[in-house]
Coordinates of N, CA and C in Angstrom, one line a residue:
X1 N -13.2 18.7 4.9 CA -12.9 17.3 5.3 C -12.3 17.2 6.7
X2 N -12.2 18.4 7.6 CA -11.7 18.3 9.0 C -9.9 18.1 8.8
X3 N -9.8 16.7 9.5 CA -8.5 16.0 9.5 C -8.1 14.8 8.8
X4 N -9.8 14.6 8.0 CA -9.9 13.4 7.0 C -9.0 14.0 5.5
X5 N -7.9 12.9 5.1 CA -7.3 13.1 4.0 C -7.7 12.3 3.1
X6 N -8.9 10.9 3.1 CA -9.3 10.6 2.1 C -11.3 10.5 2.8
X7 N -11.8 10.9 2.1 CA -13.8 10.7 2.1 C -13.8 10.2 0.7
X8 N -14.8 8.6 0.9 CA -15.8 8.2 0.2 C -16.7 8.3 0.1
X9 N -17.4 8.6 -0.6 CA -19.1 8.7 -0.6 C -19.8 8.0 -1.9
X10 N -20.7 7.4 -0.9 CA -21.7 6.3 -1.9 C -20.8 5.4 -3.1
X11 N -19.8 5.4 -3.0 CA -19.1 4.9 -3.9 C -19.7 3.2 -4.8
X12 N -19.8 2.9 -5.8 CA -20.3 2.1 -6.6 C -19.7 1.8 -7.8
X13 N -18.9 0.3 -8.0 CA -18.5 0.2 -9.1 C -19.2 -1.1 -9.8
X14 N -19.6 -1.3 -11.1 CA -20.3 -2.2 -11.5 C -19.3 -2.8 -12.8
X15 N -19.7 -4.2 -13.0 CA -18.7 -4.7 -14.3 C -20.2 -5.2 -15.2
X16 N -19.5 -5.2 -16.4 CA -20.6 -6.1 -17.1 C -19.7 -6.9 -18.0
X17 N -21.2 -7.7 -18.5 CA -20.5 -8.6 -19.5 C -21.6 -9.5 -20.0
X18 N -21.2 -10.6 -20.8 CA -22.6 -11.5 -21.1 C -23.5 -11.6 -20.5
X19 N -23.2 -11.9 -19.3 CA -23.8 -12.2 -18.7 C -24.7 -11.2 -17.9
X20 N -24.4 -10.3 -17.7 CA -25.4 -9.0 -17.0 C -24.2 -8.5 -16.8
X21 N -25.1 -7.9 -15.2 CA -24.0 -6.5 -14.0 C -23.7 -7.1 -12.7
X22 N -22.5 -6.8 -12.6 CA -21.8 -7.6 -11.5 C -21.5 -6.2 -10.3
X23 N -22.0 -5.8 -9.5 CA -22.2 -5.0 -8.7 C -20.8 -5.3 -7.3
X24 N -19.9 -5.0 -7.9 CA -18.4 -5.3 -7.1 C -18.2 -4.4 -5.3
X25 N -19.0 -3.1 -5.9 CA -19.0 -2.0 -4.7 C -20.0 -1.4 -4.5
X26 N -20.7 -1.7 -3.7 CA -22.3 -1.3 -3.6 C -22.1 -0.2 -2.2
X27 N -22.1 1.0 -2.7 CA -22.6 2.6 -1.8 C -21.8 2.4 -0.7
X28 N -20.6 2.2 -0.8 CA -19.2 2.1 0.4 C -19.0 3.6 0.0
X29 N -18.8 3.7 1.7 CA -18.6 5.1 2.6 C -17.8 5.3 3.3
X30 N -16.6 5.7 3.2 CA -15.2 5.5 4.3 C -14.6 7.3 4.4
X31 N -14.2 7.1 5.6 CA -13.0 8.3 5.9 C -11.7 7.7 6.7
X32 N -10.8 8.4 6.2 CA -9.5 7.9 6.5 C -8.7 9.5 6.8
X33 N -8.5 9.3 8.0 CA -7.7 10.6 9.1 C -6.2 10.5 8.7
X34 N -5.5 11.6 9.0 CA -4.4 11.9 8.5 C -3.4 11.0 9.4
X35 N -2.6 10.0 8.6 CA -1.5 9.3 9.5 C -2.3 8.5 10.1
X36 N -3.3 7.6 9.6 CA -4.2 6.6 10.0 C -3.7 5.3 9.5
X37 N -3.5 4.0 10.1 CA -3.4 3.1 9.6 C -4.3 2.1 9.9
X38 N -5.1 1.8 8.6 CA -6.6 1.1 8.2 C -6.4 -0.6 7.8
X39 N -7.5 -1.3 8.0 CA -7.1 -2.6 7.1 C -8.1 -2.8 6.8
X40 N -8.4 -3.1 5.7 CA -9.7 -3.9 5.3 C -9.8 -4.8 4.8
X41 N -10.5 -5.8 5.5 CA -10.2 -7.5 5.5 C -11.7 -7.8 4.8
X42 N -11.6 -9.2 4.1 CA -12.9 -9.5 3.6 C -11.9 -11.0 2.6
X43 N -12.7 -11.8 2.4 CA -12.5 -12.9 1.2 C -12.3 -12.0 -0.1
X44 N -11.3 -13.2 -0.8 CA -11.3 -13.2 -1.8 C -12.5 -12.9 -2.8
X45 N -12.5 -11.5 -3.9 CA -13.8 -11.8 -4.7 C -14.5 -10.6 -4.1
X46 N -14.5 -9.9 -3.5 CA -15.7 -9.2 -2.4 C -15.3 -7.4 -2.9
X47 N -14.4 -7.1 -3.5 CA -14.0 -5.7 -4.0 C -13.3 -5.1 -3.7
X48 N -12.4 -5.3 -2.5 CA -11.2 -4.7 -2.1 C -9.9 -4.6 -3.0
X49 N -9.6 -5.5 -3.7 CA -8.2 -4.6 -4.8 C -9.1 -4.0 -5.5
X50 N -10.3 -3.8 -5.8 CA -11.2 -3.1 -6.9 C -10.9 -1.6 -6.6
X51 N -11.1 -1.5 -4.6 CA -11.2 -0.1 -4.6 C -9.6 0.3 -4.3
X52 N -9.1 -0.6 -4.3 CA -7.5 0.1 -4.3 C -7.5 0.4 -5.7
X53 N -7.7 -0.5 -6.6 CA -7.6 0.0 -8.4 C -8.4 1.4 -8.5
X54 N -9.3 1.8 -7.7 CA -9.9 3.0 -8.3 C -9.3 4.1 -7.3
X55 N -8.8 4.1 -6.4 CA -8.5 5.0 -5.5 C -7.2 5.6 -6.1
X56 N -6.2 4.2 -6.9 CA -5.0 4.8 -7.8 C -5.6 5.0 -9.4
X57 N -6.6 5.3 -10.1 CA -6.7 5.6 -10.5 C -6.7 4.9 -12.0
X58 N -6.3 3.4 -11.9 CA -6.2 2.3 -12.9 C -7.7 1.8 -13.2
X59 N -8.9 2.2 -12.5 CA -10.1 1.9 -12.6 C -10.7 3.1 -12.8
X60 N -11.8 2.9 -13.6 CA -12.8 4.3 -13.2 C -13.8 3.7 -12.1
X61 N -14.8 4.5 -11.0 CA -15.9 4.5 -10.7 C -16.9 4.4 -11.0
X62 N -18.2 3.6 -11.0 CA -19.6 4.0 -11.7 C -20.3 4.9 -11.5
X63 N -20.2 5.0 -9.8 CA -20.8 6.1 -9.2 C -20.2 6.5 -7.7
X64 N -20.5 7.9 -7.0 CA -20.0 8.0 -5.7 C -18.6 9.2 -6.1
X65 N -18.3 9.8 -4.6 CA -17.1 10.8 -5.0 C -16.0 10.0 -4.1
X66 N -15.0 10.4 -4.8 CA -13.7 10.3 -4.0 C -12.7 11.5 -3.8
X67 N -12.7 11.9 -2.1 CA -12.1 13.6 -2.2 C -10.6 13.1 -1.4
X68 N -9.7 13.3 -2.1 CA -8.4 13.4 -1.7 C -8.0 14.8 -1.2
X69 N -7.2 14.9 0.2 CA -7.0 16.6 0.9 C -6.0 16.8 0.0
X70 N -6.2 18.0 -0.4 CA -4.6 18.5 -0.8 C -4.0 18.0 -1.8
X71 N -4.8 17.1 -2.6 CA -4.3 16.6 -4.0 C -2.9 15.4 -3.2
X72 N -3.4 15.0 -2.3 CA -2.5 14.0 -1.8 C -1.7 13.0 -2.7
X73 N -0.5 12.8 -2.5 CA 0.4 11.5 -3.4 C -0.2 10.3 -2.7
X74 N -0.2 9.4 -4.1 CA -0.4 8.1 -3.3 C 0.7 7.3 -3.7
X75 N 0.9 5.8 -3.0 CA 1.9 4.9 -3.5 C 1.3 4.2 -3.0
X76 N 1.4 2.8 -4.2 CA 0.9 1.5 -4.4 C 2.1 -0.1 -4.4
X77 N 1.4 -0.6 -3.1 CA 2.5 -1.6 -3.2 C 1.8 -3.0 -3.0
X78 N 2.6 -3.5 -4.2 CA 1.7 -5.0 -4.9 C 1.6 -6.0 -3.8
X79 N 1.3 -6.7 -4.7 CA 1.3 -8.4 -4.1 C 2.6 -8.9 -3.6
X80 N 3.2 -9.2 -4.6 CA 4.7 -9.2 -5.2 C 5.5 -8.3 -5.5
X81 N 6.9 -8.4 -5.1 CA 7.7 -7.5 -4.3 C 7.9 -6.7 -5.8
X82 N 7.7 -7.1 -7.0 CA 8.4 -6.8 -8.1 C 9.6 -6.3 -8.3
X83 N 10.9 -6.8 -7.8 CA 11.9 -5.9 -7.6 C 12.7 -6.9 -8.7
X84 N 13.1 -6.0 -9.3 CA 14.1 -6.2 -10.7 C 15.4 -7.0 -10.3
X85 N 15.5 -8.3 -10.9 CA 16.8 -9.5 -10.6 C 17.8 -8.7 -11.0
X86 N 18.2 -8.1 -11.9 CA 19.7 -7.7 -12.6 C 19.8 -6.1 -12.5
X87 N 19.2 -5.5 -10.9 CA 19.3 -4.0 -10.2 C 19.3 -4.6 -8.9
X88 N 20.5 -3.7 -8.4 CA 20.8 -3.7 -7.2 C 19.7 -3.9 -6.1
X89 N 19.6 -3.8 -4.8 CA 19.4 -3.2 -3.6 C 19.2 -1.8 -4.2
X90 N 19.6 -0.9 -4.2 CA 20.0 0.3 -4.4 C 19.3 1.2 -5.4
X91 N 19.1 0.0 -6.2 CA 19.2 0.4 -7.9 C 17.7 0.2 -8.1
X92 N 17.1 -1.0 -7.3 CA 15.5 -0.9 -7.3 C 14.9 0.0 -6.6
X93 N 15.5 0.3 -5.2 CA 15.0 1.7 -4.8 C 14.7 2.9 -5.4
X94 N 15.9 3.2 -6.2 CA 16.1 4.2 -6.7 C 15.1 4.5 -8.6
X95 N 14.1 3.2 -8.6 CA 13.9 3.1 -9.8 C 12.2 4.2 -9.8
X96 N 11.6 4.2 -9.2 CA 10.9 5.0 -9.4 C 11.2 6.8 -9.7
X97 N 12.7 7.3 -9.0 CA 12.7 8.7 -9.1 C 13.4 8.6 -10.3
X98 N 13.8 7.4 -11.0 CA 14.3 7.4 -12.3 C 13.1 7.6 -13.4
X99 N 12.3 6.9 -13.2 CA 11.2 7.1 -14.0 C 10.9 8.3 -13.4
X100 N 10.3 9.3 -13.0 CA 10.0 10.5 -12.9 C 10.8 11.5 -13.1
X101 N 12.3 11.1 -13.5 CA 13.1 12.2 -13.6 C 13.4 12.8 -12.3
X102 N 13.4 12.8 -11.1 CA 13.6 13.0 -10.1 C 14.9 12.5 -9.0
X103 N 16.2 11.9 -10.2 CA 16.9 11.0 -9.6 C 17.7 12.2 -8.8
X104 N 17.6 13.0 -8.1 CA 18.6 13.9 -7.4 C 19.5 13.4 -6.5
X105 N 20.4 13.8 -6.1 CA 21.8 13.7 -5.0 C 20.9 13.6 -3.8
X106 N 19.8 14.3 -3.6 CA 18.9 14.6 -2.1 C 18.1 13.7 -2.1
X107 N 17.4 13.1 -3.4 CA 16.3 11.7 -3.3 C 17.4 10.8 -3.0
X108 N 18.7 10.4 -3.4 CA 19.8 9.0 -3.3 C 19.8 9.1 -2.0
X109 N 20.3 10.7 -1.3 CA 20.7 10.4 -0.3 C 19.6 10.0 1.2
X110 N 18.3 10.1 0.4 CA 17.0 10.3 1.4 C 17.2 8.5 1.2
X111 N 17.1 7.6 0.2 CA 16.8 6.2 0.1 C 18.1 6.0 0.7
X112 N 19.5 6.3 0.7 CA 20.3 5.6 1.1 C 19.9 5.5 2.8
X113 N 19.3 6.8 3.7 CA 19.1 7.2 4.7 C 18.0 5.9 5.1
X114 N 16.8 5.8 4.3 CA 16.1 4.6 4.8 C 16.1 3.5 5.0
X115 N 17.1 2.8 3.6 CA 17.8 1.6 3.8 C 18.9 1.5 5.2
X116 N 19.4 2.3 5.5 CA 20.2 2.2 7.1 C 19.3 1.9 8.3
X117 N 18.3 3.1 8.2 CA 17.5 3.1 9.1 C 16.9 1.9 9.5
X118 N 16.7 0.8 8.1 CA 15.6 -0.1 8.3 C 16.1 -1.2 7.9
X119 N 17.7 -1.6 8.5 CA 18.4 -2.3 7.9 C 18.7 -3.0 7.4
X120 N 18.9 -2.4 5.8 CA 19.4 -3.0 4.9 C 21.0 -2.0 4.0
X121 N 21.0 -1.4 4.7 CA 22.1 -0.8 4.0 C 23.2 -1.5 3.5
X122 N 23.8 -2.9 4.5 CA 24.5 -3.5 3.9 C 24.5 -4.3 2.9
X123 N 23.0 -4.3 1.9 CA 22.6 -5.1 1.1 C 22.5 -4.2 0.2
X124 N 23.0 -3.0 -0.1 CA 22.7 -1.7 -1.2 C 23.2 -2.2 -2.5
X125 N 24.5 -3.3 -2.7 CA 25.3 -3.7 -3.6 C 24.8 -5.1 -4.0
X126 N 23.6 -5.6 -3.3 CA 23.7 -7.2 -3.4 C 22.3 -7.3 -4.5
X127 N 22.1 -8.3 -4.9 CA 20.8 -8.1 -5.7 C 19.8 -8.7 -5.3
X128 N 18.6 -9.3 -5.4 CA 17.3 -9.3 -4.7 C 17.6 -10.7 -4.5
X129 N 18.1 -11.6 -5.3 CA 18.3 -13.0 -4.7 C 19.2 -13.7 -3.9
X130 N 19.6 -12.4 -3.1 CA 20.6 -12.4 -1.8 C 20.0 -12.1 -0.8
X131 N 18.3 -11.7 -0.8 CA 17.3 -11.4 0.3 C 16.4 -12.4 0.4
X132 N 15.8 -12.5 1.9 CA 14.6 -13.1 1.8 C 13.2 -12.7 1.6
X133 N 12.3 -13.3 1.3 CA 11.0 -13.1 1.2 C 10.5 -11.9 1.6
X134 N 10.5 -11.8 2.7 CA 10.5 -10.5 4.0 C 11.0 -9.4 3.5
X135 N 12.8 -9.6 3.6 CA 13.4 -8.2 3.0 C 13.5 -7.7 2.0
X136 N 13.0 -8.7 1.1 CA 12.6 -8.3 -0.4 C 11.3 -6.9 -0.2
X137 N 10.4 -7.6 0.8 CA 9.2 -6.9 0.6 C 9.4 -5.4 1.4
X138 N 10.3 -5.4 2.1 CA 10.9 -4.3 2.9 C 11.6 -3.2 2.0
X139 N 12.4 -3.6 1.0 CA 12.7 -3.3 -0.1 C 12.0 -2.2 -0.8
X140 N 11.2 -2.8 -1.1 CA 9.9 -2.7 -2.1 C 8.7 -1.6 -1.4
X141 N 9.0 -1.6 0.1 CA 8.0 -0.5 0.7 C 8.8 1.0 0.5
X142 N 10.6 0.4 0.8 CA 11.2 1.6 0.5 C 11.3 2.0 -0.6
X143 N 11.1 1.4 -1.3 CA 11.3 2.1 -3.0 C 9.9 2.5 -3.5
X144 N 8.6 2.4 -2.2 CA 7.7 2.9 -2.4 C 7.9 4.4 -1.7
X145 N 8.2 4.5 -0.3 CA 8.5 5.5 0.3 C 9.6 7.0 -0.2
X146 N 10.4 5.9 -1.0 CA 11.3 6.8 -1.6 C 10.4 8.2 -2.7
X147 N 9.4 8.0 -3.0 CA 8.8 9.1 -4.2 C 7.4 9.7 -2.9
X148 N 8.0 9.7 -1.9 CA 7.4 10.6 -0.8 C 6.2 10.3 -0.9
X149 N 5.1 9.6 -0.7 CA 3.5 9.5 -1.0 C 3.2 10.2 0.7
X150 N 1.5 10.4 0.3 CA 1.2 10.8 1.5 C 0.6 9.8 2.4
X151 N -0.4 8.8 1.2 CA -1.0 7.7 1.0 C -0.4 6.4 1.4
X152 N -0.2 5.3 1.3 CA 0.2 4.0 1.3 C -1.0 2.9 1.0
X153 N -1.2 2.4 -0.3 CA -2.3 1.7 -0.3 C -1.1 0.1 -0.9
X154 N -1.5 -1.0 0.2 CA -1.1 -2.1 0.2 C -2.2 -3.2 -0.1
X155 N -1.9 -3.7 -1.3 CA -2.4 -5.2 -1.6 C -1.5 -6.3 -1.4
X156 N -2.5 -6.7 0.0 CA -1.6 -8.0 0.6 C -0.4 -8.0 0.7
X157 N 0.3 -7.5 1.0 CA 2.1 -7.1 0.4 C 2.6 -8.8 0.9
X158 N 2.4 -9.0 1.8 CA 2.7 -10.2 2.4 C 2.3 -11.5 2.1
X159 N 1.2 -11.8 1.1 CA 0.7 -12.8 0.5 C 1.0 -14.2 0.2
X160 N 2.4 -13.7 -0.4 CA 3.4 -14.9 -0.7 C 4.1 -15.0 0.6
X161 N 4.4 -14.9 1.7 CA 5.2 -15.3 2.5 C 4.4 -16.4 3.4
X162 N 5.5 -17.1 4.1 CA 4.7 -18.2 4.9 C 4.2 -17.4 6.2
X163 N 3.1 -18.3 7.1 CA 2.2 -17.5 7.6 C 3.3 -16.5 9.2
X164 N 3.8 -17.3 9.7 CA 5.0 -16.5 10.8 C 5.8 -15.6 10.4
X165 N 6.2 -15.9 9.0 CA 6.8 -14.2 8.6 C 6.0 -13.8 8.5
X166 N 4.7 -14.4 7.7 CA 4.0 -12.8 7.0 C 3.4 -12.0 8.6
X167 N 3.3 -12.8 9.8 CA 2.7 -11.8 10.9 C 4.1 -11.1 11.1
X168 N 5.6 -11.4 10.9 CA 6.5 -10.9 11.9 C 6.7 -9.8 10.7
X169 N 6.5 -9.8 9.7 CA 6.4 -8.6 8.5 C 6.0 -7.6 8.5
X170 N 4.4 -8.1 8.9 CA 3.2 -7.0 9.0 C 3.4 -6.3 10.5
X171 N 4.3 -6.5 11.7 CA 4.6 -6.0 12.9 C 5.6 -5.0 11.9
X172 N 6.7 -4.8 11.5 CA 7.8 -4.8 10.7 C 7.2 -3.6 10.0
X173 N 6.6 -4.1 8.8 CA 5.9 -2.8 8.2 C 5.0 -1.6 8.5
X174 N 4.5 -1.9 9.8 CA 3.5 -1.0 10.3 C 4.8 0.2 11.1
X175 N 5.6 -0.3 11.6 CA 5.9 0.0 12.3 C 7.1 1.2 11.6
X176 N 7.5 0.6 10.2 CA 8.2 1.4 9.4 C 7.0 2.7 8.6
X177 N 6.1 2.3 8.2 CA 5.2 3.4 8.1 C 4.3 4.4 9.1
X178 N 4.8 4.0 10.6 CA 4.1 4.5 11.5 C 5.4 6.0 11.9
X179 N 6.2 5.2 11.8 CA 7.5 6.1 12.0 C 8.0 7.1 11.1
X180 N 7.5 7.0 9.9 CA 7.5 8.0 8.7 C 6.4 8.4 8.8
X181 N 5.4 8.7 9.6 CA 4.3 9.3 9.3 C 3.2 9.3 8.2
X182 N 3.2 8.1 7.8 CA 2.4 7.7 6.3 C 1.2 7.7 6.8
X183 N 0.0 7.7 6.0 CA -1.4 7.6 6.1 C -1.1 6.3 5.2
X184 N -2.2 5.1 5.8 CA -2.1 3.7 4.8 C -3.2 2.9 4.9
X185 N -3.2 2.2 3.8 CA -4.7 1.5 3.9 C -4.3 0.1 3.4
X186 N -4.5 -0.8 4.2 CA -4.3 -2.4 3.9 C -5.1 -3.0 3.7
X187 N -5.0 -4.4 2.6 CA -5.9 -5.1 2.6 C -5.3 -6.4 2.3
X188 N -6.4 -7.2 3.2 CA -5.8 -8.4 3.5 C -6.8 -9.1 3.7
X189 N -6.5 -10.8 3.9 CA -8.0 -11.4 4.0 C -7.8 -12.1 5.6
X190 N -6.3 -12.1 6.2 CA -6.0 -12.0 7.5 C -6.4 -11.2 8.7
X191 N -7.4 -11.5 9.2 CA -7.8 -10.9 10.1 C -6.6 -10.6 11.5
X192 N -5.7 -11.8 11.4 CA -4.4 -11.7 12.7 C -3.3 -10.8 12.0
X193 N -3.0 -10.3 10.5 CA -2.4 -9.3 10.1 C -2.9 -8.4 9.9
X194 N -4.4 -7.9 9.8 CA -5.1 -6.4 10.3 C -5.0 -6.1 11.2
X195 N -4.8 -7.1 12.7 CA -4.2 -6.5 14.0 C -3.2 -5.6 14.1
X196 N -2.3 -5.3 13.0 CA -1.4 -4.8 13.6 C -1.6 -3.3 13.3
X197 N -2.9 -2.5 12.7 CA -3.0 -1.5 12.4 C -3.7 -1.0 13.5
X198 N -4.3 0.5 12.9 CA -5.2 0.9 14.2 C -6.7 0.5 14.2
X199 N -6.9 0.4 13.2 CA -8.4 0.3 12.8 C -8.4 -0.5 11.5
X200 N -9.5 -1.8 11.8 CA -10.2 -2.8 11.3 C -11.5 -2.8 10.4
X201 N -11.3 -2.7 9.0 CA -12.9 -2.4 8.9 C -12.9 -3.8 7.9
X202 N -14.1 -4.4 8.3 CA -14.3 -5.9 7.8 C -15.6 -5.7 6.4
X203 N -14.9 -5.9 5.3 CA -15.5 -5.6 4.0 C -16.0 -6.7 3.5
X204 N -17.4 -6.5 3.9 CA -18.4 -8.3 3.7 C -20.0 -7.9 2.9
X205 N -19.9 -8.7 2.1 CA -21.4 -8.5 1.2 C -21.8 -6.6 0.4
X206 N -20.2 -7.0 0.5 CA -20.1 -5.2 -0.3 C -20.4 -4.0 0.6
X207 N -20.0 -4.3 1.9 CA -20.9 -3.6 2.8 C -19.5 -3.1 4.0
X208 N -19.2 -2.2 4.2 CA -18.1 -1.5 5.2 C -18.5 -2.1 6.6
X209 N -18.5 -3.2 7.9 CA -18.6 -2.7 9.1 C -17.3 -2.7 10.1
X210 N -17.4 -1.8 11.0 CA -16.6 -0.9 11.7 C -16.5 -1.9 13.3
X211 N -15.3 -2.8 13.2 CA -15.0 -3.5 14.1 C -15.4 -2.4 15.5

């Protein structure tokens, strides 16, 4: 795979139902380079959360391979900030290395370290409805970054915000995953918030082309 940490090949996912076969992913072919940050833009309906659902593993494939380098980690961050009303700042961050058993003195003190860095530290005690829209979703990247991924795959993270935060967000976020070294893949139906990555790939009629 060179310096590619994710290759697609021929990849194809189909749905059925009463109605027939609904052909979601027709023979998409992508490489994504180490510490690359990607966006793939396209309308509503066209397959893009499809291939994030299959890339994390909540979907199967119909056909095509997907080679991850190195058995790479990935982290998935929603629509919606999902962050828990009655857990801290702190306490949402910290909720994923709880679920994995991984709550160590060295993981607290690595999340406490990024919430400073990316400032929110003084919101560590406050609870999510002391934040705005924005720092909620800032939140929510760290409590992704906290369980170390190698990956970063974002559905619309910004979606719900109005349209001047969501660009001054997506400047914001890129720039917090550029500085940790993340490899990430965006999707959005904003072509002025794909700008802020390196590479644009516009996902139209089930079909990859390469701005």
């Amino acid at each position: 795979m060179e310096d590619n940490i994710l290759k697609i090949s021929h990849l194809k996912k189909r749905y059925h139902d009463e109605s027939g076969e609904t052909l979601a992913i027709d023979d998409l072919n992508l490489e994504i380079k180490e510490k690359e940050i990607v966006a793939i833009v396209g309308p509503s309906g066209c397959g893009k959360s499809t291939l994030l659902s299959i890339l994390t593993g909540l979907e199967e494939k119909s056909e095509g391979n997907i080679i991850f380098k190195d058995n790479k980690k990935i982290g998935y961050m929603l629509q919606t900030d999902s962050l828990f009303p009655w857990r801290t700042i702190l306490d949402n961050c910290l909720l994923g290395l709880e679920i994995k058993g991984i709550k160590t003195k060295e993981n607290i003190d690595k999340v406490k370290r990024l919430l400073k860095k990316y400032g929110l530290y003084e919101f560590i005690d406050k609870y999510p409805d002391n934040l705005s829209g924005g720092m909620k979703q800032r939140v929510a990247l760290i409590r992704t970054l906290a369980m170390n991924p190698d990956i970063l795959l974002l559905d619309e993270p910004y979606s719900a915000l109005d349209y001047q935060t969501r660009l001054a967000m997506s400047d914001d976020l890129f720039k917090i995953i550029k500085a940790e070294g993340k490899t990430a893949i965006l999707i959005t139906h904003d072509l002025a918030e794909a700008m802020f990555t390196k590479r644009v790939i516009n996902f139209v009629l089930n079909k990859i082309i390469k701005f």
